[in-house]
Amino acid sequence: MKKLTYLGLIGIASIALTACDTSGGKTWDNYFQIDQSQYKVTFNDLRTAYVYEAEANQKGDVKALVVPVELKNYSADKLPAGREGTKEDIEKAIFGGDSSEDPEMAWESLHTFYYKSSYGQCNITGTVTDWYYIDLTPTEFSKTYGTDSLVAEISDYYRKGEGKDQINLDEYDANNDGFVDLLLMVYSCPTGADNLSDSTFWAYTTQHSNPTAKDESGNPTQEALDNPFFSRYWWASYTFMYEDGYYENGVHKDWTNTQIKNNEAKIDTHTYIHESGHGLGLADYYSYDYDGGAPMGGVDMMDNNVGDHNAYSKALMGWISPYVPTGDAKITLRPFETSGDAIIIPAREANWKEHSYSLLDEYYIIQYDTPEGLAYDDGLDAYAGNYPVYYNVPGVRILHTDSRIGTFRNDNGKKVFGQYVSKPWLNDSSYWSDFAHDNTPSRTVNGFNLLELIKPDGTAFTTGRADNSCLFQTGDILKDREMNTLNPYSDPLNRQNYRLGFEIEIGKMDENGVEIIIRAVEAPAE
């Protein structure tokens, strides 16, 4: 495996830019770099308004408490690697090294992935506890108990100091909000155990339904700071650690129980990494409707669990500070995997920085993909034998997002949209705020996707799997186009002609970077 170099650690502020060219009286330096401290509203402002009380840090230290859960009839002693062997594999999967450091690893641990993906800014560490036994079969657990009840039980167990591990929960609240940053539960039965057809024994991330760690003013109580509660958690089978399998003479094979027992099986973390993306706040980018829709083409960590996070995801989490053109501009992007270089082009406004200046808006985001770093392994062959192959040639990826905020209310169990707003809705307790749009048609507003891949012909990807042909190459041009014009906001924020407002040309490209040529386009006549 090729090693990821840490160009990003030198500082994303050193993004390479094309020198100003004033030939012919034209200047190409009309851009600015995002200053995250000046955002008018942030991703976490939205996430912690009504729906979620707690969020882990996305930058700095994130502390995870990992609890292996043993269910009745699925003794940890009878797992292929045994009780202690499986716990050791979990420790390696979550907090261990990558495959260059540990030959038992197939790729990255959860820790090394997020450290590299964030350019050294997200450091997930923690502890794997002893097995926690539940005297319920999977069927009984699914029908009479559930993960929310389990989280409440585990919370009570550790908050009362009953765990023989002697866990001090205040060590797992790195951002001091009164909640353990992340609770990761790995269960001892396979997915779909006891032939259950429901979704209990799969992999998912959610929040404990009744966190009580804040006072009337919304501040953490002293009790919660001293002894944090549980909130965000994910739940996944131990079997996901071995789902990648291996290739022999070009044929994919699954690991056998004997290979797992003998430590021949490589430990894989793709699913755990995906679920931890949810733990940090990211949405799924695939469709739940099983309608064949695939706005991202399956090629993303938050879509089909492959490769790296894209520039939109990393911008939301504060790991990168993209450039934004205000007129004609030439910007050279270095390889995204190692630099974090990106460009955001918002919908036409008189002054986006003055009026919106938030990632919770509609815009295009551009990155230069190369088959290096975290992108390398999944570009060689299909993860687990059937997942999409990641992009494995250099090219420019352009994504379109409509991340506007909407207000919602509950109408007899149905989530009903109110209106678009420029900041989280705080004036009426019967409403809450969330992303207005989703990549699942039945969950989105006005039919708009949250995030979609734009193809070199200028159209959005819709179905199937994306491949190398979806990347822009030298000479490709993305023309000016209309954006999502339906009710941009209740207050239009001085928008002028709701369009992209720019033409984007892909210039010279090599292993060091690609020149992006951006030309402002005059608004069409009324």
Coordinates of C-alpha atoms in Angstrom, one line a residue:
M1 CA 0.0 0.0 0.0
K2 CA 1.2 3.5 -0.8
K3 CA 1.8 5.7 2.2
L4 CA -0.1 8.9 2.6
T5 CA 2.2 11.9 2.8
Y6 CA 1.2 14.6 5.1
L7 CA 1.4 17.7 2.9
G8 CA -1.8 18.8 4.6
L9 CA 0.0 19.0 8.0
I10 CA 2.2 21.8 6.7
G11 CA -0.9 23.9 6.6
I12 CA -3.8 24.1 4.3
A13 CA -3.3 27.9 4.1
S14 CA -0.4 27.1 1.8
I15 CA -2.7 26.1 -1.1
A16 CA -0.9 26.7 -4.4
L17 CA -2.3 29.5 -6.5
T18 CA -1.6 30.5 -10.0
A19 CA 0.2 33.8 -10.1
C20 CA -1.8 36.9 -11.1
D21 CA -1.9 37.3 -14.9
T22 CA -2.8 40.9 -16.0
S23 CA -2.1 40.4 -19.7
G24 CA -4.7 42.1 -21.8
G25 CA -5.9 44.1 -18.8
K26 CA -7.6 41.0 -17.3
T27 CA -6.8 39.9 -13.8
W28 CA -7.2 36.4 -12.5
D29 CA -6.8 36.9 -8.7
N30 CA -10.5 37.5 -7.9
Y31 CA -11.0 35.0 -5.1
F32 CA -10.7 34.7 -1.3
Q33 CA -10.1 31.8 1.0
I34 CA -12.8 30.8 3.5
D35 CA -12.2 32.0 7.0
Q36 CA -14.1 29.4 9.1
S37 CA -14.3 31.7 12.1
Q38 CA -16.5 34.1 10.1
Y39 CA -19.2 31.6 9.1
K40 CA -22.6 33.2 9.7
V41 CA -24.0 29.7 10.6
T42 CA -22.0 26.5 11.0
F43 CA -22.7 22.8 10.5
N44 CA -22.8 22.2 14.3
D45 CA -25.1 25.2 14.8
L46 CA -27.6 23.2 12.8
R47 CA -26.8 19.9 14.3
T48 CA -27.3 21.1 17.9
A49 CA -30.5 23.0 17.2
Y50 CA -33.4 20.9 18.5
V51 CA -32.6 17.6 16.9
Y52 CA -29.2 16.8 18.4
E53 CA -28.1 18.1 21.8
A54 CA -24.6 16.6 21.5
E55 CA -21.9 16.5 18.9
A56 CA -18.4 15.2 19.1
N57 CA -15.5 17.4 18.1
Q58 CA -14.7 17.0 14.4
K59 CA -11.3 18.7 15.0
G60 CA -8.9 18.0 17.8
D61 CA -9.5 15.1 20.2
V62 CA -12.5 12.8 19.9
K63 CA -12.9 10.2 22.6
A64 CA -14.7 6.9 21.9
L65 CA -15.8 4.3 24.4
V66 CA -16.1 1.0 22.6
V67 CA -18.3 -1.6 24.2
P68 CA -18.4 -5.2 22.8
V69 CA -21.9 -6.6 23.4
E70 CA -22.5 -10.3 24.0
L71 CA -26.0 -11.6 23.3
K72 CA -27.6 -14.8 24.6
N73 CA -26.9 -17.8 22.3
Y74 CA -24.0 -15.9 20.7
S75 CA -21.3 -16.4 23.3
A76 CA -18.1 -14.4 22.7
D77 CA -16.3 -17.6 23.6
K78 CA -17.7 -19.3 20.5
L79 CA -16.7 -16.5 18.1
P80 CA -14.1 -17.6 15.5
A81 CA -11.4 -15.6 17.2
G82 CA -12.7 -16.3 20.7
R83 CA -13.6 -13.9 23.4
E84 CA -10.2 -12.3 23.9
G85 CA -9.1 -12.6 20.2
T86 CA -12.2 -10.8 19.0
K87 CA -11.8 -8.0 21.6
E88 CA -8.2 -7.6 20.4
D89 CA -9.4 -7.4 16.8
I90 CA -11.9 -4.7 17.8
E91 CA -9.1 -2.8 19.4
K92 CA -7.0 -3.0 16.3
A93 CA -9.9 -2.1 14.0
I94 CA -10.8 1.0 16.0
F95 CA -7.5 2.3 17.6
G96 CA -4.7 0.3 15.9
G97 CA -2.3 1.2 13.0
D98 CA -2.7 0.9 9.3
S99 CA -1.7 -2.0 7.1
S100 CA 1.9 -0.7 6.8
E101 CA 2.2 -0.8 10.6
D102 CA 0.2 -4.0 11.3
P103 CA 0.2 -6.9 8.8
E104 CA -3.1 -8.0 10.3
M105 CA -4.8 -4.9 9.0
A106 CA -6.4 -4.9 5.5
W107 CA -6.4 -1.1 5.2
E108 CA -6.7 1.6 7.8
S109 CA -7.9 1.5 11.4
L110 CA -10.7 3.9 12.3
H111 CA -8.1 6.1 14.1
T112 CA -5.6 6.2 11.2
F113 CA -8.3 6.8 8.6
Y114 CA -9.7 9.9 10.4
Y115 CA -6.3 11.3 11.3
K116 CA -5.2 11.1 7.6
S117 CA -8.6 12.1 6.1
S118 CA -8.6 15.2 8.3
Y119 CA -4.9 16.1 7.5
G120 CA -4.0 15.4 11.1
Q121 CA -6.9 17.4 12.6
C122 CA -9.2 14.7 13.9
N123 CA -7.7 12.4 16.5
I124 CA -10.0 9.6 17.6
T125 CA -8.7 7.6 20.6
G126 CA -10.3 5.7 23.4
T127 CA -10.8 2.3 25.1
V128 CA -12.4 -1.0 24.4
T129 CA -14.2 -2.3 27.5
D130 CA -14.8 -5.9 28.6
W131 CA -17.7 -7.7 27.0
Y132 CA -21.1 -6.4 28.2
Y133 CA -23.6 -9.3 28.4
I134 CA -27.3 -9.0 27.5
D135 CA -29.5 -11.9 28.6
L136 CA -31.6 -11.7 25.5
T137 CA -31.5 -13.5 22.2
P138 CA -31.3 -11.3 19.1
T139 CA -35.0 -12.0 18.5
E140 CA -35.9 -11.0 22.1
F141 CA -33.6 -8.0 21.9
S142 CA -35.1 -6.8 18.7
K143 CA -38.8 -7.2 19.7
T144 CA -38.7 -6.2 23.4
Y145 CA -35.6 -4.1 24.0
G146 CA -33.6 -2.3 21.3
T147 CA -30.4 -0.3 21.2
D148 CA -31.9 2.8 22.9
S149 CA -32.7 0.8 26.0
L150 CA -29.3 -0.9 25.9
V151 CA -27.6 2.5 25.8
A152 CA -29.6 3.7 28.8
E153 CA -28.6 0.5 30.6
I154 CA -24.9 0.8 29.7
S155 CA -25.0 4.5 30.7
D156 CA -26.4 3.7 34.1
Y157 CA -23.9 0.9 34.5
Y158 CA -20.8 3.0 33.9
R159 CA -22.2 6.2 35.5
K160 CA -22.7 4.3 38.7
G161 CA -19.2 3.0 38.6
E162 CA -20.3 -0.6 38.4
G163 CA -18.1 -1.5 35.5
K164 CA -15.2 -3.6 36.5
D165 CA -13.2 -1.7 33.9
Q166 CA -13.4 1.3 36.2
I167 CA -14.1 3.7 33.3
N168 CA -14.0 7.4 34.2
L169 CA -16.6 8.8 31.7
D170 CA -15.3 12.4 32.1
E171 CA -12.2 11.2 30.1
Y172 CA -14.5 10.5 27.1
D173 CA -16.0 14.0 26.8
A174 CA -13.2 15.9 25.0
N175 CA -15.4 18.9 24.1
N176 CA -16.9 19.2 27.6
D177 CA -20.6 19.2 26.5
G178 CA -21.7 16.7 29.2
F179 CA -21.9 13.8 26.8
V180 CA -19.4 11.0 25.9
D181 CA -18.2 11.9 22.5
L182 CA -18.9 8.6 20.8
L183 CA -20.2 5.2 22.1
L184 CA -19.4 2.4 19.7
M185 CA -21.1 -0.9 20.3
V186 CA -19.9 -4.1 18.5
Y187 CA -22.3 -7.0 18.9
S188 CA -21.5 -10.7 19.0
C189 CA -24.0 -12.1 16.4
P190 CA -23.8 -11.8 12.7
T191 CA -26.0 -9.4 10.8
G192 CA -29.5 -10.7 10.3
A193 CA -29.1 -13.0 13.2
D194 CA -32.0 -15.4 14.0
N195 CA -33.3 -14.8 10.5
L196 CA -34.6 -11.4 11.6
S197 CA -35.9 -9.3 8.7
D198 CA -35.9 -6.0 10.5
S199 CA -32.9 -3.6 10.6
T200 CA -31.9 -4.1 14.3
F201 CA -29.0 -6.3 13.5
W202 CA -27.3 -4.3 10.8
A203 CA -25.1 -1.2 11.2
Y204 CA -26.4 2.2 12.0
T205 CA -25.7 5.4 14.0
T206 CA -28.3 7.4 16.0
Q207 CA -28.7 9.2 19.2
H208 CA -30.0 8.2 22.6
S209 CA -33.6 9.5 22.7
N210 CA -33.6 11.2 26.1
P211 CA -30.3 12.9 26.9
T212 CA -30.6 15.0 30.1
A213 CA -27.2 16.6 30.4
K214 CA -28.2 20.3 30.1
D215 CA -29.8 22.9 32.3
E216 CA -32.6 25.2 31.4
S217 CA -30.1 27.6 29.7
G218 CA -28.8 24.9 27.5
N219 CA -25.5 24.6 29.3
P220 CA -24.0 21.3 30.6
T221 CA -24.9 20.6 34.2
Q222 CA -22.0 20.1 36.6
E223 CA -23.2 16.6 37.2
A224 CA -22.9 15.9 33.4
L225 CA -19.4 17.4 33.2
D226 CA -18.3 15.3 36.1
N227 CA -20.0 12.1 34.9
P228 CA -21.1 12.5 31.2
F229 CA -24.2 10.9 29.7
F230 CA -24.4 8.9 26.5
S231 CA -25.9 10.4 23.3
R232 CA -24.4 9.6 19.9
Y233 CA -23.7 5.9 19.3
W234 CA -23.2 3.4 16.6
W235 CA -24.1 -0.3 16.5
A236 CA -22.5 -2.9 14.2
S237 CA -21.6 -6.6 14.1
Y238 CA -18.2 -8.0 14.7
T239 CA -18.5 -9.6 11.3
F240 CA -18.0 -6.3 9.5
M241 CA -14.3 -6.6 10.6
Y242 CA -13.8 -9.5 8.2
E243 CA -16.2 -8.7 5.3
D244 CA -13.5 -7.4 2.9
G245 CA -12.1 -10.9 2.2
Y246 CA -9.3 -11.3 -0.3
Y247 CA -8.5 -11.9 -4.0
E248 CA -6.8 -15.0 -5.3
N249 CA -5.9 -15.2 -8.9
G250 CA -8.3 -12.4 -9.6
V251 CA -11.2 -14.1 -7.8
H252 CA -12.7 -12.7 -4.6
K253 CA -13.0 -15.0 -1.6
D254 CA -14.5 -14.5 1.9
W255 CA -12.4 -15.3 5.0
T256 CA -13.3 -18.6 6.6
N257 CA -13.8 -19.0 10.3
T258 CA -10.6 -21.1 10.4
Q259 CA -8.7 -18.2 8.8
I260 CA -10.1 -15.8 11.4
K261 CA -9.2 -18.2 14.2
N262 CA -5.7 -18.5 12.9
N263 CA -5.2 -14.8 12.5
E264 CA -4.9 -15.2 8.7
A265 CA -7.9 -12.9 8.1
K266 CA -7.1 -9.2 7.6
I267 CA -9.1 -6.9 9.8
D268 CA -11.2 -4.4 7.8
T269 CA -12.9 -1.2 9.0
H270 CA -14.9 0.3 6.0
T271 CA -18.2 0.0 7.8
Y272 CA -17.0 1.2 11.1
I273 CA -15.4 4.2 9.4
H274 CA -18.7 5.0 7.6
E275 CA -20.7 4.8 10.8
S276 CA -18.2 7.0 12.5
G277 CA -18.8 9.6 9.8
H278 CA -22.4 9.7 11.0
G279 CA -21.1 10.0 14.5
L280 CA -19.3 13.1 13.4
G281 CA -22.5 14.4 11.8
L282 CA -22.4 13.4 8.2
A283 CA -25.5 12.1 6.3
D284 CA -25.8 9.1 4.0
Y285 CA -25.3 10.0 0.3
Y286 CA -27.2 7.0 -1.1
S287 CA -30.9 6.6 -1.5
Y288 CA -33.0 4.6 1.0
D289 CA -35.8 4.3 -1.5
Y290 CA -34.3 1.4 -3.5
D291 CA -35.4 3.2 -6.6
G292 CA -32.0 2.8 -8.4
G293 CA -31.1 6.4 -7.7
A294 CA -27.5 7.1 -6.9
P295 CA -26.6 10.8 -7.0
M296 CA -23.0 10.2 -5.9
G297 CA -22.6 7.0 -8.0
G298 CA -21.7 4.9 -4.9
V299 CA -18.2 6.3 -4.9
D300 CA -17.7 7.9 -1.5
M301 CA -17.2 6.9 2.1
M302 CA -20.7 8.1 3.0
D303 CA -22.2 6.4 0.0
N304 CA -21.0 2.9 -0.5
N305 CA -18.3 3.0 2.3
V306 CA -15.4 3.3 -0.2
G307 CA -12.4 5.6 -0.5
D308 CA -12.1 8.9 1.3
H309 CA -14.5 11.7 2.4
N310 CA -15.1 14.3 -0.4
A311 CA -14.4 18.0 -0.2
Y312 CA -18.0 18.8 0.8
S313 CA -17.9 16.5 3.8
K314 CA -14.4 17.8 4.8
A315 CA -15.5 21.4 4.5
L316 CA -18.6 20.7 6.8
M317 CA -16.3 19.2 9.4
G318 CA -13.9 22.2 9.2
W319 CA -10.9 20.2 7.9
I320 CA -10.4 22.4 4.8
S321 CA -10.8 26.1 3.9
P322 CA -11.7 26.2 0.2
Y323 CA -11.2 29.1 -2.2
V324 CA -14.2 31.1 -3.5
P325 CA -14.0 33.1 -6.7
T326 CA -15.6 36.5 -6.9
G327 CA -14.8 37.0 -10.6
D328 CA -12.3 35.8 -13.2
A329 CA -9.8 33.5 -11.4
K330 CA -7.1 30.9 -12.0
I331 CA -6.4 28.6 -9.1
T332 CA -4.1 25.6 -9.1
L333 CA -5.4 22.7 -7.0
R334 CA -2.9 20.2 -5.6
P335 CA -4.0 16.5 -5.2
F336 CA -6.9 16.6 -2.7
E337 CA -5.9 13.4 -0.9
T338 CA -2.8 15.0 0.4
S339 CA -3.6 18.8 0.5
G340 CA -7.2 19.5 1.1
D341 CA -7.3 22.0 -1.8
A342 CA -10.8 22.8 -3.0
I343 CA -12.9 25.5 -4.6
I344 CA -16.4 26.5 -3.8
I345 CA -18.6 28.3 -6.3
P346 CA -21.8 29.5 -4.8
A347 CA -24.9 30.5 -6.6
R348 CA -24.7 34.0 -8.0
E349 CA -25.0 36.8 -5.4
A350 CA -23.9 40.4 -5.1
N351 CA -21.6 39.4 -2.3
W352 CA -21.8 35.8 -1.0
K353 CA -19.3 36.5 1.8
E354 CA -21.3 39.4 3.0
H355 CA -24.8 37.9 2.7
S356 CA -24.6 34.1 3.2
Y357 CA -21.1 33.0 4.0
S358 CA -22.2 29.5 5.1
L359 CA -21.7 26.0 3.9
L360 CA -25.5 25.6 4.5
D361 CA -26.3 27.0 1.1
E362 CA -26.3 25.9 -2.6
Y363 CA -23.0 25.7 -4.4
Y364 CA -20.5 23.6 -6.5
I365 CA -17.3 22.3 -4.9
I366 CA -14.3 21.2 -6.9
Q367 CA -11.4 18.9 -6.0
Y368 CA -8.5 17.3 -7.8
D369 CA -8.6 13.5 -7.3
T370 CA -5.5 11.3 -7.7
P371 CA -5.2 7.6 -6.9
E372 CA -3.1 8.1 -3.8
G373 CA -3.3 7.9 0.0
L374 CA -6.7 6.8 1.3
A375 CA -8.0 6.6 -2.2
Y376 CA -5.4 4.1 -3.4
D377 CA -6.5 0.7 -2.1
D378 CA -10.2 1.0 -3.0
G379 CA -9.1 2.0 -6.5
L380 CA -7.3 -1.3 -7.0
D381 CA -10.2 -3.7 -6.7
A382 CA -13.7 -3.9 -5.4
Y383 CA -13.9 -3.8 -1.6
A384 CA -15.6 -7.0 -0.3
G385 CA -15.8 -8.2 -3.9
N386 CA -18.9 -6.2 -4.9
Y387 CA -18.6 -2.6 -3.9
P388 CA -17.8 0.1 -6.4
V389 CA -14.2 0.6 -7.4
Y390 CA -12.9 4.0 -6.4
Y391 CA -11.6 6.5 -8.9
N392 CA -8.1 5.3 -10.0
V393 CA -7.0 7.9 -12.5
P394 CA -6.3 11.6 -11.9
G395 CA -9.2 13.9 -12.6
V396 CA -11.3 16.8 -11.3
R397 CA -14.4 15.9 -9.4
I398 CA -17.2 18.5 -9.3
L399 CA -20.0 18.1 -6.8
H400 CA -23.2 20.1 -6.6
T401 CA -24.8 20.5 -3.1
D402 CA -28.0 22.1 -2.0
S403 CA -27.4 22.3 1.7
R404 CA -30.0 24.9 2.6
I405 CA -31.7 24.7 5.9
G406 CA -35.5 24.0 6.3
T407 CA -37.9 24.2 9.1
F408 CA -40.0 21.1 9.9
R409 CA -42.9 20.1 12.2
N410 CA -44.4 16.8 13.2
D411 CA -47.9 16.2 11.8
N412 CA -49.2 12.9 13.2
G413 CA -45.8 11.3 12.8
K414 CA -45.1 12.8 9.4
K415 CA -42.2 15.3 9.0
V416 CA -43.7 18.3 7.3
F417 CA -41.6 21.0 5.6
G418 CA -42.2 24.6 6.5
Q419 CA -39.8 27.0 4.7
Y420 CA -36.2 27.6 3.8
V421 CA -34.3 29.7 6.3
S422 CA -30.8 31.1 6.5
K423 CA -30.1 30.0 10.1
P424 CA -31.5 27.4 12.5
W425 CA -35.1 28.1 13.4
L426 CA -35.3 29.3 17.0
N427 CA -38.6 31.2 17.3
D428 CA -41.2 28.5 17.5
S429 CA -40.8 25.3 19.6
S430 CA -43.2 23.4 17.4
Y431 CA -40.7 23.5 14.6
W432 CA -37.1 22.2 14.3
S433 CA -34.4 22.8 11.8
D434 CA -32.6 20.4 9.5
F435 CA -31.1 20.1 6.1
A436 CA -34.0 20.6 3.6
H437 CA -32.6 18.2 1.2
D438 CA -31.6 14.5 1.1
N439 CA -30.3 12.0 -1.4
T440 CA -33.4 9.9 -0.7
P441 CA -36.3 11.2 -2.9
S442 CA -39.0 10.4 -0.3
R443 CA -37.1 12.4 2.3
T444 CA -36.2 15.5 0.4
V445 CA -37.9 18.8 -0.3
N446 CA -38.9 19.9 -3.8
G447 CA -37.1 16.9 -5.3
F448 CA -33.6 18.4 -4.8
N449 CA -30.6 16.2 -3.8
L450 CA -28.4 17.1 -0.9
L451 CA -25.2 16.2 -2.8
E452 CA -24.7 15.0 -6.4
L453 CA -21.9 14.2 -8.8
I454 CA -21.7 16.4 -11.9
K455 CA -20.4 14.6 -15.1
P456 CA -18.2 16.2 -17.7
D457 CA -21.2 16.6 -20.0
G458 CA -22.7 19.0 -17.4
T459 CA -25.5 16.7 -16.2
A460 CA -25.9 15.3 -12.7
F461 CA -25.3 11.6 -12.1
T462 CA -28.5 9.8 -11.4
T463 CA -28.2 6.0 -11.4
G464 CA -25.7 3.2 -11.4
R465 CA -22.1 3.4 -10.4
A466 CA -19.7 6.2 -11.1
D467 CA -16.3 5.5 -12.7
N468 CA -13.3 7.3 -14.0
S469 CA -15.3 8.8 -16.9
C470 CA -17.1 10.9 -14.4
L471 CA -14.0 13.0 -13.6
F472 CA -13.3 16.2 -15.6
Q473 CA -10.1 16.2 -17.7
T474 CA -8.0 19.0 -19.3
G475 CA -10.2 20.9 -21.8
D476 CA -13.5 20.0 -20.2
I477 CA -15.8 23.0 -19.5
L478 CA -18.7 23.3 -17.1
K479 CA -21.0 26.0 -18.4
D480 CA -23.1 28.5 -16.4
R481 CA -26.4 27.1 -15.4
E482 CA -29.5 27.8 -13.3
M483 CA -29.4 26.7 -9.7
N484 CA -32.3 25.4 -7.6
T485 CA -34.5 28.4 -8.0
L486 CA -37.5 27.4 -5.9
N487 CA -37.8 29.8 -2.9
P488 CA -34.1 30.2 -2.1
Y489 CA -34.9 31.6 1.3
S490 CA -37.8 33.4 3.0
D491 CA -35.4 36.3 2.8
P492 CA -33.7 36.2 -0.6
L493 CA -30.6 37.7 0.8
N494 CA -30.1 40.1 -2.1
R495 CA -29.7 37.2 -4.6
Q496 CA -29.3 38.3 -8.2
N497 CA -30.3 35.9 -10.9
Y498 CA -30.1 32.6 -9.1
R499 CA -27.4 31.0 -11.3
L500 CA -24.0 29.5 -11.0
G501 CA -22.7 32.7 -12.6
F502 CA -19.3 31.2 -13.7
E503 CA -17.8 29.0 -16.5
I504 CA -15.3 26.5 -15.2
E505 CA -12.5 25.2 -17.5
I506 CA -10.1 22.4 -16.6
G507 CA -6.6 23.5 -17.6
K508 CA -3.2 21.8 -17.5
M509 CA -3.0 18.8 -15.2
D510 CA -0.1 16.8 -13.9
E511 CA 0.9 14.9 -10.8
N512 CA 1.5 18.2 -8.9
G513 CA -1.8 19.8 -9.6
V514 CA -4.4 21.1 -12.0
E515 CA -5.2 24.6 -13.1
I516 CA -8.8 25.6 -12.7
I517 CA -9.8 28.6 -15.0
I518 CA -12.9 30.3 -13.7
R519 CA -14.6 33.0 -15.8
A520 CA -17.5 35.2 -14.5
V521 CA -20.5 35.1 -16.8
E522 CA -22.8 38.1 -17.2
A523 CA -26.3 37.5 -16.0
P524 CA -28.7 36.9 -18.9
A525 CA -31.1 39.7 -19.8
E526 CA -34.4 39.7 -18.0

